[in-house]
């Protein structure tokens, strides 16, 4: 979605940034999203608060539905913004220093991670998502942790080291281009569909 000039776009955003920004994405009635948000509210957010200060970062939660009142109460914090649904999340992905995916439910492919890769986001993900995305590689295209404590540590590492974050962004975009772009994935899908429609061609 941002093409070959992705690096220039991200560097421009970084130069204009204020507080470090952490992005969480997902529909707030979804089981997977709620699982991650509960872990974030109960165990990750307090650690970020202690390390960065209540005004030292911003968390943007993007997704439809308002979520249960108990979750809203748990995430009542000056750094946390509920942004609601958006038709085009481009600005959110580009403006994020870290895309955090804390859900621990091993359920299929997390499209939010692949979207983050396409925007060259620095992804911090729970290890459960490696099952659906075997291309997810710790310290190569993301930071991966197996507990809320380790996810919080990974977020702090990413926010504290711009050079390291830049390497992860490059790794994320490279993974997208090799495995998930239209040229990479679309060609394989086209090949499979043609094999179904015209089975004799493969003989």
PDB file of C-alpha atoms in Angstrom:
ATOM      1  CA  UNK A   1       0.000   0.000   0.000  1.00  0.00           C
ATOM      2  CA  UNK A   2       2.931   2.380   0.307  1.00  0.00           C
ATOM      3  CA  UNK A   3       5.148   1.082  -2.516  1.00  0.00           C
ATOM      4  CA  UNK A   4       8.919   1.215  -2.870  1.00  0.00           C
ATOM      5  CA  UNK A   5       9.181   4.603  -1.137  1.00  0.00           C
ATOM      6  CA  UNK A   6       8.055   3.103   2.167  1.00  0.00           C
ATOM      7  CA  UNK A   7      11.292   4.005   3.933  1.00  0.00           C
ATOM      8  CA  UNK A   8      11.004   7.710   3.067  1.00  0.00           C
ATOM      9  CA  UNK A   9       7.405   7.701   4.265  1.00  0.00           C
ATOM     10  CA  UNK A  10       8.262   6.137   7.612  1.00  0.00           C
ATOM     11  CA  UNK A  11      11.265   8.408   8.168  1.00  0.00           C
ATOM     12  CA  UNK A  12       9.119  11.445   7.451  1.00  0.00           C
ATOM     13  CA  UNK A  13       6.583  10.269  10.019  1.00  0.00           C
ATOM     14  CA  UNK A  14       9.293   9.558  12.583  1.00  0.00           C
ATOM     15  CA  UNK A  15      10.730  13.052  12.188  1.00  0.00           C
ATOM     16  CA  UNK A  16       7.318  14.605  12.829  1.00  0.00           C
ATOM     17  CA  UNK A  17       6.369  12.327  15.715  1.00  0.00           C
ATOM     18  CA  UNK A  18       5.725  13.473  19.253  1.00  0.00           C
ATOM     19  CA  UNK A  19       5.239  10.848  21.926  1.00  0.00           C
ATOM     20  CA  UNK A  20       6.042   7.222  21.064  1.00  0.00           C
ATOM     21  CA  UNK A  21       2.923   5.610  19.627  1.00  0.00           C
ATOM     22  CA  UNK A  22       1.762   2.031  20.135  1.00  0.00           C
ATOM     23  CA  UNK A  23      -1.007   0.710  17.879  1.00  0.00           C
ATOM     24  CA  UNK A  24      -3.451  -2.093  18.648  1.00  0.00           C
ATOM     25  CA  UNK A  25      -5.896  -3.081  15.901  1.00  0.00           C
ATOM     26  CA  UNK A  26      -8.976  -5.301  15.831  1.00  0.00           C
ATOM     27  CA  UNK A  27     -12.728  -5.428  16.203  1.00  0.00           C
ATOM     28  CA  UNK A  28     -13.555  -4.984  19.867  1.00  0.00           C
ATOM     29  CA  UNK A  29     -16.164  -7.723  19.903  1.00  0.00           C
ATOM     30  CA  UNK A  30     -13.733 -10.347  18.590  1.00  0.00           C
ATOM     31  CA  UNK A  31     -12.508 -13.053  20.949  1.00  0.00           C
ATOM     32  CA  UNK A  32      -8.904 -12.782  19.798  1.00  0.00           C
ATOM     33  CA  UNK A  33      -8.805  -8.985  20.045  1.00  0.00           C
ATOM     34  CA  UNK A  34     -10.394  -8.993  23.498  1.00  0.00           C
ATOM     35  CA  UNK A  35      -7.943 -11.621  24.727  1.00  0.00           C
ATOM     36  CA  UNK A  36      -5.048  -9.414  23.702  1.00  0.00           C
ATOM     37  CA  UNK A  37      -6.559  -6.239  25.109  1.00  0.00           C
ATOM     38  CA  UNK A  38      -7.175  -7.853  28.482  1.00  0.00           C
ATOM     39  CA  UNK A  39      -3.531  -8.938  28.645  1.00  0.00           C
ATOM     40  CA  UNK A  40      -2.493  -5.457  27.599  1.00  0.00           C
ATOM     41  CA  UNK A  41      -4.655  -3.738  30.208  1.00  0.00           C
ATOM     42  CA  UNK A  42      -3.759  -6.032  33.079  1.00  0.00           C
ATOM     43  CA  UNK A  43      -0.062  -6.717  32.570  1.00  0.00           C
ATOM     44  CA  UNK A  44       1.522  -4.754  29.725  1.00  0.00           C
ATOM     45  CA  UNK A  45       0.145  -1.254  30.260  1.00  0.00           C
ATOM     46  CA  UNK A  46       1.265  -1.038  33.937  1.00  0.00           C
ATOM     47  CA  UNK A  47       4.823  -1.942  32.898  1.00  0.00           C
ATOM     48  CA  UNK A  48       4.858   0.671  30.159  1.00  0.00           C
ATOM     49  CA  UNK A  49       3.453   3.198  32.605  1.00  0.00           C
ATOM     50  CA  UNK A  50       6.192   2.469  35.129  1.00  0.00           C
ATOM     51  CA  UNK A  51       8.962   2.716  32.529  1.00  0.00           C
ATOM     52  CA  UNK A  52       7.755   5.643  30.408  1.00  0.00           C
ATOM     53  CA  UNK A  53       5.488   7.653  32.710  1.00  0.00           C
ATOM     54  CA  UNK A  54       1.788   8.243  32.250  1.00  0.00           C
ATOM     55  CA  UNK A  55       2.389  11.008  29.718  1.00  0.00           C
ATOM     56  CA  UNK A  56       5.399   9.442  28.036  1.00  0.00           C
ATOM     57  CA  UNK A  57       3.618   7.422  25.335  1.00  0.00           C
ATOM     58  CA  UNK A  58       0.360   7.052  23.419  1.00  0.00           C
ATOM     59  CA  UNK A  59      -1.674   3.910  22.784  1.00  0.00           C
ATOM     60  CA  UNK A  60      -4.144   3.978  19.896  1.00  0.00           C
ATOM     61  CA  UNK A  61      -6.798   1.238  19.855  1.00  0.00           C
ATOM     62  CA  UNK A  62      -8.357   1.098  16.396  1.00  0.00           C
ATOM     63  CA  UNK A  63     -11.403  -1.056  15.663  1.00  0.00           C
ATOM     64  CA  UNK A  64     -15.161  -1.148  15.568  1.00  0.00           C
ATOM     65  CA  UNK A  65     -17.549  -1.698  18.495  1.00  0.00           C
ATOM     66  CA  UNK A  66     -17.018  -0.171  21.921  1.00  0.00           C
ATOM     67  CA  UNK A  67     -15.990  -3.283  23.776  1.00  0.00           C
ATOM     68  CA  UNK A  68     -17.294  -4.429  27.175  1.00  0.00           C
ATOM     69  CA  UNK A  69     -17.502  -1.775  29.935  1.00  0.00           C
ATOM     70  CA  UNK A  70     -15.069  -3.735  32.093  1.00  0.00           C
ATOM     71  CA  UNK A  71     -12.405  -3.417  29.403  1.00  0.00           C
ATOM     72  CA  UNK A  72     -13.041   0.281  28.953  1.00  0.00           C
ATOM     73  CA  UNK A  73     -12.636   0.737  32.681  1.00  0.00           C
ATOM     74  CA  UNK A  74      -9.406  -1.287  32.742  1.00  0.00           C
ATOM     75  CA  UNK A  75      -8.015   0.832  29.914  1.00  0.00           C
ATOM     76  CA  UNK A  76      -9.030   4.153  31.417  1.00  0.00           C
ATOM     77  CA  UNK A  77      -5.611   5.795  31.212  1.00  0.00           C
ATOM     78  CA  UNK A  78      -4.456   9.175  29.866  1.00  0.00           C
ATOM     79  CA  UNK A  79      -2.197   7.460  27.309  1.00  0.00           C
ATOM     80  CA  UNK A  80      -4.949   5.234  25.849  1.00  0.00           C
ATOM     81  CA  UNK A  81      -7.211   6.427  23.033  1.00  0.00           C
ATOM     82  CA  UNK A  82     -10.124   4.432  21.626  1.00  0.00           C
ATOM     83  CA  UNK A  83     -10.185   5.542  17.987  1.00  0.00           C
ATOM     84  CA  UNK A  84     -13.125   3.485  16.733  1.00  0.00           C
ATOM     85  CA  UNK A  85     -13.581   2.033  13.264  1.00  0.00           C
ATOM     86  CA  UNK A  86     -11.752   3.429  10.259  1.00  0.00           C
ATOM     87  CA  UNK A  87     -12.262   2.641   6.589  1.00  0.00           C
ATOM     88  CA  UNK A  88      -8.606   3.327   5.839  1.00  0.00           C
ATOM     89  CA  UNK A  89      -6.045   2.492   8.514  1.00  0.00           C
ATOM     90  CA  UNK A  90      -3.087   3.745   6.464  1.00  0.00           C
ATOM     91  CA  UNK A  91      -2.409   6.741   8.712  1.00  0.00           C
ATOM     92  CA  UNK A  92      -2.625   4.597  11.829  1.00  0.00           C
ATOM     93  CA  UNK A  93      -0.098   2.054  10.584  1.00  0.00           C
ATOM     94  CA  UNK A  94       2.270   4.703   9.270  1.00  0.00           C
ATOM     95  CA  UNK A  95       2.068   6.736  12.467  1.00  0.00           C
ATOM     96  CA  UNK A  96       2.802   3.813  14.793  1.00  0.00           C
ATOM     97  CA  UNK A  97       6.229   3.273  16.300  1.00  0.00           C
ATOM     98  CA  UNK A  98       5.121  -0.204  17.364  1.00  0.00           C
ATOM     99  CA  UNK A  99       2.258  -2.423  16.213  1.00  0.00           C
ATOM    100  CA  UNK A 100       1.476  -4.572  19.246  1.00  0.00           C
ATOM    101  CA  UNK A 101      -0.371  -7.884  18.791  1.00  0.00           C
ATOM    102  CA  UNK A 102      -0.615  -9.375  22.291  1.00  0.00           C
ATOM    103  CA  UNK A 103      -3.275 -12.044  21.732  1.00  0.00           C
ATOM    104  CA  UNK A 104      -2.252 -15.519  22.924  1.00  0.00           C
ATOM    105  CA  UNK A 105      -4.954 -17.526  21.122  1.00  0.00           C
ATOM    106  CA  UNK A 106      -3.384 -19.687  18.380  1.00  0.00           C
ATOM    107  CA  UNK A 107      -6.081 -19.186  15.777  1.00  0.00           C
ATOM    108  CA  UNK A 108      -5.129 -18.851  12.116  1.00  0.00           C
ATOM    109  CA  UNK A 109      -3.368 -15.996  10.358  1.00  0.00           C
ATOM    110  CA  UNK A 110      -3.359 -12.584  12.026  1.00  0.00           C
ATOM    111  CA  UNK A 111      -4.108 -10.259   9.121  1.00  0.00           C
ATOM    112  CA  UNK A 112      -3.205  -7.263  11.285  1.00  0.00           C
ATOM    113  CA  UNK A 113       0.387  -8.538  11.354  1.00  0.00           C
ATOM    114  CA  UNK A 114       0.540  -8.948   7.576  1.00  0.00           C
ATOM    115  CA  UNK A 115      -0.955  -5.471   7.187  1.00  0.00           C
ATOM    116  CA  UNK A 116       1.705  -4.177   9.555  1.00  0.00           C
ATOM    117  CA  UNK A 117       4.398  -5.869   7.490  1.00  0.00           C
ATOM    118  CA  UNK A 118       3.058  -4.191   4.343  1.00  0.00           C
ATOM    119  CA  UNK A 119       3.433  -0.784   6.031  1.00  0.00           C
ATOM    120  CA  UNK A 120       6.905  -1.674   7.368  1.00  0.00           C
ATOM    121  CA  UNK A 121       5.708  -1.500  10.964  1.00  0.00           C
ATOM    122  CA  UNK A 122       7.815  -2.619  13.876  1.00  0.00           C
ATOM    123  CA  UNK A 123       5.695  -5.550  15.059  1.00  0.00           C
ATOM    124  CA  UNK A 124       5.713  -6.887  18.613  1.00  0.00           C
ATOM    125  CA  UNK A 125       3.731 -10.115  18.679  1.00  0.00           C
ATOM    126  CA  UNK A 126       2.828 -12.935  21.005  1.00  0.00           C
ATOM    127  CA  UNK A 127       4.519 -16.189  20.041  1.00  0.00           C
ATOM    128  CA  UNK A 128       1.117 -17.827  19.465  1.00  0.00           C
ATOM    129  CA  UNK A 129       0.943 -16.025  16.131  1.00  0.00           C
ATOM    130  CA  UNK A 130       3.957 -17.927  14.799  1.00  0.00           C
ATOM    131  CA  UNK A 131       1.645 -20.912  14.314  1.00  0.00           C
ATOM    132  CA  UNK A 132      -0.463 -19.094  11.731  1.00  0.00           C
ATOM    133  CA  UNK A 133       2.424 -17.077  10.278  1.00  0.00           C
ATOM    134  CA  UNK A 134       5.557 -19.256  10.119  1.00  0.00           C
ATOM    135  CA  UNK A 135       7.340 -16.335   8.427  1.00  0.00           C
ATOM    136  CA  UNK A 136       7.175 -14.420  11.726  1.00  0.00           C
ATOM    137  CA  UNK A 137      10.782 -14.423  12.957  1.00  0.00           C
ATOM    138  CA  UNK A 138      11.927 -12.983  16.276  1.00  0.00           C
ATOM    139  CA  UNK A 139      14.523 -10.200  15.913  1.00  0.00           C
ATOM    140  CA  UNK A 140      14.370 -10.431  12.116  1.00  0.00           C
ATOM    141  CA  UNK A 141      10.987  -9.000  11.141  1.00  0.00           C
ATOM    142  CA  UNK A 142       9.379  -8.661  14.583  1.00  0.00           C
ATOM    143  CA  UNK A 143       9.957  -8.972  18.295  1.00  0.00           C
ATOM    144  CA  UNK A 144       8.202 -12.061  19.635  1.00  0.00           C
ATOM    145  CA  UNK A 145       7.400 -12.846  23.264  1.00  0.00           C
ATOM    146  CA  UNK A 146       5.580 -15.674  24.998  1.00  0.00           C
ATOM    147  CA  UNK A 147       4.176 -13.698  27.936  1.00  0.00           C
ATOM    148  CA  UNK A 148       2.775 -10.226  28.632  1.00  0.00           C
ATOM    149  CA  UNK A 149       5.935  -9.416  30.606  1.00  0.00           C
ATOM    150  CA  UNK A 150       8.163 -10.230  27.639  1.00  0.00           C
ATOM    151  CA  UNK A 151       5.896  -8.340  25.268  1.00  0.00           C
ATOM    152  CA  UNK A 152       6.177  -5.256  27.470  1.00  0.00           C
ATOM    153  CA  UNK A 153       9.956  -5.628  27.500  1.00  0.00           C
ATOM    154  CA  UNK A 154       9.963  -5.952  23.701  1.00  0.00           C
ATOM    155  CA  UNK A 155       7.892  -2.788  23.280  1.00  0.00           C
ATOM    156  CA  UNK A 156      10.322  -0.875  25.501  1.00  0.00           C
ATOM    157  CA  UNK A 157      13.308  -2.210  23.534  1.00  0.00           C
ATOM    158  CA  UNK A 158      11.712  -1.154  20.248  1.00  0.00           C
ATOM    159  CA  UNK A 159      10.789   2.311  21.497  1.00  0.00           C
ATOM    160  CA  UNK A 160      14.202   2.862  23.054  1.00  0.00           C
ATOM    161  CA  UNK A 161      16.354   2.024  20.024  1.00  0.00           C
ATOM    162  CA  UNK A 162      15.440   3.725  16.741  1.00  0.00           C
ATOM    163  CA  UNK A 163      18.185   1.921  14.807  1.00  0.00           C
ATOM    164  CA  UNK A 164      17.023  -1.479  16.007  1.00  0.00           C
ATOM    165  CA  UNK A 165      13.446  -0.543  15.216  1.00  0.00           C
ATOM    166  CA  UNK A 166      14.509   0.454  11.714  1.00  0.00           C
ATOM    167  CA  UNK A 167      16.070  -2.970  11.119  1.00  0.00           C
ATOM    168  CA  UNK A 168      12.844  -4.656  12.186  1.00  0.00           C
ATOM    169  CA  UNK A 169      10.850  -2.375   9.887  1.00  0.00           C
ATOM    170  CA  UNK A 170      13.100  -3.360   6.979  1.00  0.00           C
ATOM    171  CA  UNK A 171      12.710  -7.019   7.872  1.00  0.00           C
ATOM    172  CA  UNK A 172       8.934  -6.684   8.052  1.00  0.00           C
ATOM    173  CA  UNK A 173       8.668  -4.992   4.682  1.00  0.00           C
ATOM    174  CA  UNK A 174      11.063  -7.507   3.130  1.00  0.00           C
ATOM    175  CA  UNK A 175       8.959 -10.400   4.419  1.00  0.00           C
ATOM    176  CA  UNK A 176       5.843  -8.811   2.967  1.00  0.00           C
ATOM    177  CA  UNK A 177       7.467  -8.333  -0.432  1.00  0.00           C
ATOM    178  CA  UNK A 178       8.839 -11.894  -0.567  1.00  0.00           C
ATOM    179  CA  UNK A 179       5.830 -13.778   0.757  1.00  0.00           C
ATOM    180  CA  UNK A 180       2.642 -11.725   0.842  1.00  0.00           C
ATOM    181  CA  UNK A 181       2.688  -9.062  -1.877  1.00  0.00           C
ATOM    182  CA  UNK A 182       0.463  -9.444  -4.920  1.00  0.00           C
ATOM    183  CA  UNK A 183       3.401 -10.494  -7.072  1.00  0.00           C
ATOM    184  CA  UNK A 184       4.499 -13.140  -4.588  1.00  0.00           C
ATOM    185  CA  UNK A 185       1.171 -14.531  -3.365  1.00  0.00           C
ATOM    186  CA  UNK A 186      -1.109 -13.507  -6.236  1.00  0.00           C
ATOM    187  CA  UNK A 187       0.895 -15.418  -8.817  1.00  0.00           C
ATOM    188  CA  UNK A 188       0.647 -18.628  -6.797  1.00  0.00           C
ATOM    189  CA  UNK A 189      -3.114 -18.185  -6.319  1.00  0.00           C
ATOM    190  CA  UNK A 190      -3.545 -17.598 -10.043  1.00  0.00           C
ATOM    191  CA  UNK A 191      -1.562 -20.759 -10.777  1.00  0.00           C
ATOM    192  CA  UNK A 192      -3.765 -22.851  -8.460  1.00  0.00           C
ATOM    193  CA  UNK A 193      -7.007 -21.445  -9.895  1.00  0.00           C
ATOM    194  CA  UNK A 194      -5.861 -22.087 -13.451  1.00  0.00           C
ATOM    195  CA  UNK A 195      -5.010 -25.658 -12.445  1.00  0.00           C
ATOM    196  CA  UNK A 196      -8.574 -26.097 -11.199  1.00  0.00           C
ATOM    197  CA  UNK A 197     -10.202 -24.491 -14.236  1.00  0.00           C
ATOM    198  CA  UNK A 198      -7.925 -26.106 -16.807  1.00  0.00           C
ATOM    199  CA  UNK A 199      -6.620 -29.339 -15.234  1.00  0.00           C
ATOM    200  CA  UNK A 200      -5.297 -30.746 -18.500  1.00  0.00           C
ATOM    201  CA  UNK A 201      -2.776 -27.882 -18.824  1.00  0.00           C
ATOM    202  CA  UNK A 202      -0.715 -29.216 -15.925  1.00  0.00           C
ATOM    203  CA  UNK A 203      -0.375 -32.674 -17.497  1.00  0.00           C
TER     204      UNK A 203
END
